[in-house]
Amino acid sequence: MQYSPPSRTPGRLPWRRFRPGWAPSLLVALLLPVLIGLGFWQLSRAEDKRALLDQFEARRQDEPLAPPALEAAGAPAWQRVRLHGRFDPQHSLLLDSRTRAGRPGVELLQPFRDDSGRWLLVNRGWLPWPDRRVPPAFSTPDEPLTLTAWIYRSPGNPFLPEGNAGDTWPRLVNRVDAAALWHELGRDGLPVELRLEAGPAAYAVDWPLLAMAPEKHLGYAVQWFALAAALLVLFVYLGIHRARETSHALTHRPD
């Protein structure tokens, strides 16, 4: 007798067959690469931030430069500087909207004339400002000072004035442009901001080096990869579930 294999009728389709449907398949094909790409982008950002922190630590180990040598080197970010001279107490800038531990305040920036003859804009640190009806209280040393600071360059948009110019000092500003200040005052100054290290004339100088630490980027990367995994699991579940429903419907279809 000749053997004939069993016919694969629709009613005998295995329920394990994968049938997600074209719409979910298209959605996953669009979203999955995006989610994975965002995860790897966050990993890349974390690596960039680690490189910046390594560069900062390397610069922190370097000997401070005098202003002439600093200018010759191009005033690289985070380079330490050794200053000796006096502050100008008449032209202070108060950088607004600066918080510490949830407390409102400002950062105090003042011109500093180094003995080399160059002017530098020195950020002396953060001051609390709980009551905006009362000006922030600060004092300026009269005697010559030896200070150590480091070059700060904003990773975002360059500092620009925002309509705060006027004849009243100290001047409350939202952003600061050192070059514009020197032009206004008619002084020969370096167009950079120096952030003071702890020591004479310093207020709160616990500067946050980065707006977002590498660990934060790693956390975001994990979230994006988790979303991609959840989307893939949901897609597989939907495909199996629909295949099971289809198989069940065909199996119990009346002849």
CSV table of N, CA and C in Angstrom, one decimal, residues 13-69:
chain,number,residue,atom,x,y,z
A,13,LEU,N,-3.2,23.7,11.7
A,13,LEU,CA,-2.0,24.7,11.9
A,13,LEU,C,-1.6,24.7,13.3
A,14,PRO,N,-0.3,24.6,13.6
A,14,PRO,CA,0.2,24.7,15.0
A,14,PRO,C,0.0,26.0,15.6
A,15,TRP,N,-0.3,26.1,16.8
A,15,TRP,CA,-0.6,27.4,17.5
A,15,TRP,C,0.7,28.2,17.7
A,16,ARG,N,1.8,27.5,17.7
A,16,ARG,CA,3.1,28.2,17.9
A,16,ARG,C,3.6,29.0,16.7
A,17,ARG,N,2.9,29.0,15.6
A,17,ARG,CA,3.3,29.8,14.5
A,17,ARG,C,3.2,31.3,14.9
A,18,PHE,N,4.2,32.0,14.4
A,18,PHE,CA,4.3,33.4,14.8
A,18,PHE,C,3.5,34.3,13.8
A,19,ARG,N,2.5,35.0,14.2
A,19,ARG,CA,1.6,35.9,13.4
A,19,ARG,C,1.4,37.2,14.1
A,20,PRO,N,2.3,38.1,14.1
A,20,PRO,CA,2.1,39.4,14.8
A,20,PRO,C,1.2,40.3,14.0
A,21,GLY,N,1.1,40.2,12.7
A,21,GLY,CA,0.4,41.2,11.9
A,21,GLY,C,1.3,42.2,11.3
A,22,TRP,N,0.9,42.8,10.2
A,22,TRP,CA,1.7,43.8,9.5
A,22,TRP,C,1.9,45.1,10.3
A,23,ALA,N,0.8,45.6,10.9
A,23,ALA,CA,0.9,46.9,11.6
A,23,ALA,C,1.8,46.8,12.8
A,24,PRO,N,1.7,45.8,13.7
A,24,PRO,CA,2.7,45.8,14.8
A,24,PRO,C,4.2,45.5,14.3
A,25,SER,N,4.3,44.8,13.2
A,25,SER,CA,5.6,44.5,12.6
A,25,SER,C,6.2,45.8,12.1
A,26,LEU,N,5.4,46.6,11.4
A,26,LEU,CA,5.9,47.9,10.9
A,26,LEU,C,6.3,48.8,12.1
A,27,LEU,N,5.5,48.8,13.1
A,27,LEU,CA,5.7,49.7,14.3
A,27,LEU,C,7.0,49.3,15.0
A,28,VAL,N,7.2,48.0,15.2
A,28,VAL,CA,8.5,47.6,15.8
A,28,VAL,C,9.7,47.8,14.9
A,29,ALA,N,9.5,47.6,13.6
A,29,ALA,CA,10.6,47.9,12.7
A,29,ALA,C,11.1,49.4,12.7
A,30,LEU,N,10.1,50.3,13.0
A,30,LEU,CA,10.4,51.7,13.1
A,30,LEU,C,11.0,52.1,14.5
A,31,LEU,N,10.4,51.5,15.6
A,31,LEU,CA,10.7,52.0,16.9
A,31,LEU,C,12.0,51.3,17.4
A,32,LEU,N,12.2,50.0,17.2
A,32,LEU,CA,13.2,49.3,17.8
A,32,LEU,C,14.6,49.9,17.4
A,33,PRO,N,14.9,50.2,16.2
A,33,PRO,CA,16.2,50.8,15.9
A,33,PRO,C,16.4,52.1,16.6
A,34,VAL,N,15.3,52.9,16.7
A,34,VAL,CA,15.4,54.2,17.4
A,34,VAL,C,15.7,54.0,18.8
A,35,LEU,N,15.1,53.1,19.5
A,35,LEU,CA,15.3,52.9,21.0
A,35,LEU,C,16.8,52.4,21.2
A,36,ILE,N,17.2,51.5,20.4
A,36,ILE,CA,18.6,50.9,20.5
A,36,ILE,C,19.6,52.0,20.2
A,37,GLY,N,19.3,52.8,19.2
A,37,GLY,CA,20.2,53.9,18.8
A,37,GLY,C,20.3,54.9,19.9
A,38,LEU,N,19.2,55.3,20.6
A,38,LEU,CA,19.2,56.2,21.7
A,38,LEU,C,20.1,55.6,22.9
A,39,GLY,N,19.9,54.3,23.1
A,39,GLY,CA,20.7,53.7,24.2
A,39,GLY,C,22.2,53.8,23.9
A,40,PHE,N,22.6,53.5,22.7
A,40,PHE,CA,24.1,53.6,22.3
A,40,PHE,C,24.5,55.0,22.3
A,41,TRP,N,23.6,56.0,22.0
A,41,TRP,CA,24.0,57.4,22.0
A,41,TRP,C,24.3,57.8,23.4
A,42,GLN,N,23.5,57.4,24.4
A,42,GLN,CA,23.7,57.7,25.8
A,42,GLN,C,25.0,57.1,26.3
A,43,LEU,N,25.3,55.9,25.8
A,43,LEU,CA,26.6,55.3,26.2
A,43,LEU,C,27.8,56.1,25.7
A,44,SER,N,27.6,56.6,24.4
A,44,SER,CA,28.6,57.4,23.8
A,44,SER,C,28.8,58.7,24.6
A,45,ARG,N,27.7,59.3,25.0
A,45,ARG,CA,27.7,60.5,25.9
A,45,ARG,C,28.4,60.3,27.2
A,46,ALA,N,28.1,59.1,27.8
A,46,ALA,CA,28.8,58.8,29.0
A,46,ALA,C,30.3,58.7,28.8
A,47,GLU,N,30.7,58.1,27.7
A,47,GLU,CA,32.2,58.0,27.5
A,47,GLU,C,32.8,59.4,27.2
A,48,ASP,N,32.1,60.2,26.5
A,48,ASP,CA,32.6,61.6,26.3
A,48,ASP,C,32.8,62.3,27.7
A,49,LYS,N,31.8,62.2,28.6
A,49,LYS,CA,31.9,62.8,29.9
A,49,LYS,C,33.0,62.3,30.7
A,50,ARG,N,33.3,61.0,30.6
A,50,ARG,CA,34.4,60.4,31.3
A,50,ARG,C,35.7,61.0,30.8
A,51,ALA,N,35.8,61.2,29.4
A,51,ALA,CA,37.0,61.8,28.8
A,51,ALA,C,37.2,63.2,29.3
A,52,LEU,N,36.1,63.9,29.4
A,52,LEU,CA,36.2,65.3,29.9
A,52,LEU,C,36.7,65.3,31.4
A,53,LEU,N,36.1,64.4,32.2
A,53,LEU,CA,36.6,64.4,33.6
A,53,LEU,C,38.1,64.0,33.7
A,54,ASP,N,38.5,63.1,32.8
A,54,ASP,CA,39.9,62.7,32.8
A,54,ASP,C,40.8,63.9,32.4
A,55,GLN,N,40.3,64.6,31.5
A,55,GLN,CA,41.0,65.8,31.0
A,55,GLN,C,41.1,66.9,32.2
A,56,PHE,N,40.0,67.0,32.9
A,56,PHE,CA,40.0,68.0,34.0
A,56,PHE,C,40.9,67.5,35.1
A,57,GLU,N,40.9,66.3,35.4
A,57,GLU,CA,41.8,65.8,36.5
A,57,GLU,C,43.3,66.0,36.0
A,58,ALA,N,43.6,65.7,34.7
A,58,ALA,CA,45.0,65.9,34.3
A,58,ALA,C,45.4,67.4,34.4
A,59,ARG,N,44.4,68.3,34.0
A,59,ARG,CA,44.8,69.7,34.1
A,59,ARG,C,44.9,70.1,35.6
A,60,ARG,N,44.1,69.5,36.4
A,60,ARG,CA,44.2,69.9,37.9
A,60,ARG,C,45.6,69.5,38.5
A,61,GLN,N,46.3,68.6,37.8
A,61,GLN,CA,47.6,68.2,38.3
A,61,GLN,C,48.7,69.1,37.8
A,62,ASP,N,48.4,69.9,36.8
A,62,ASP,CA,49.4,70.7,36.2
A,62,ASP,C,49.7,71.9,37.1
A,63,GLU,N,50.9,72.5,37.0
A,63,GLU,CA,51.2,73.7,37.7
A,63,GLU,C,50.4,74.9,37.1
A,64,PRO,N,50.0,75.8,38.0
A,64,PRO,CA,49.2,76.9,37.5
A,64,PRO,C,50.1,77.8,36.6
A,65,LEU,N,49.5,78.4,35.6
A,65,LEU,CA,50.2,79.3,34.7
A,65,LEU,C,50.0,80.7,35.1
A,66,ALA,N,51.0,81.6,34.8
A,66,ALA,CA,50.7,83.0,35.0
A,66,ALA,C,49.9,83.5,33.8
A,67,PRO,N,49.2,84.6,33.9
A,67,PRO,CA,48.4,85.1,32.8
A,67,PRO,C,49.0,85.2,31.5
A,68,PRO,N,50.3,85.8,31.4
A,68,PRO,CA,50.9,85.8,30.0
A,68,PRO,C,51.1,84.4,29.4
A,69,ALA,N,51.5,83.4,30.2
A,69,ALA,CA,51.7,82.1,29.7
A,69,ALA,C,50.4,81.5,29.4
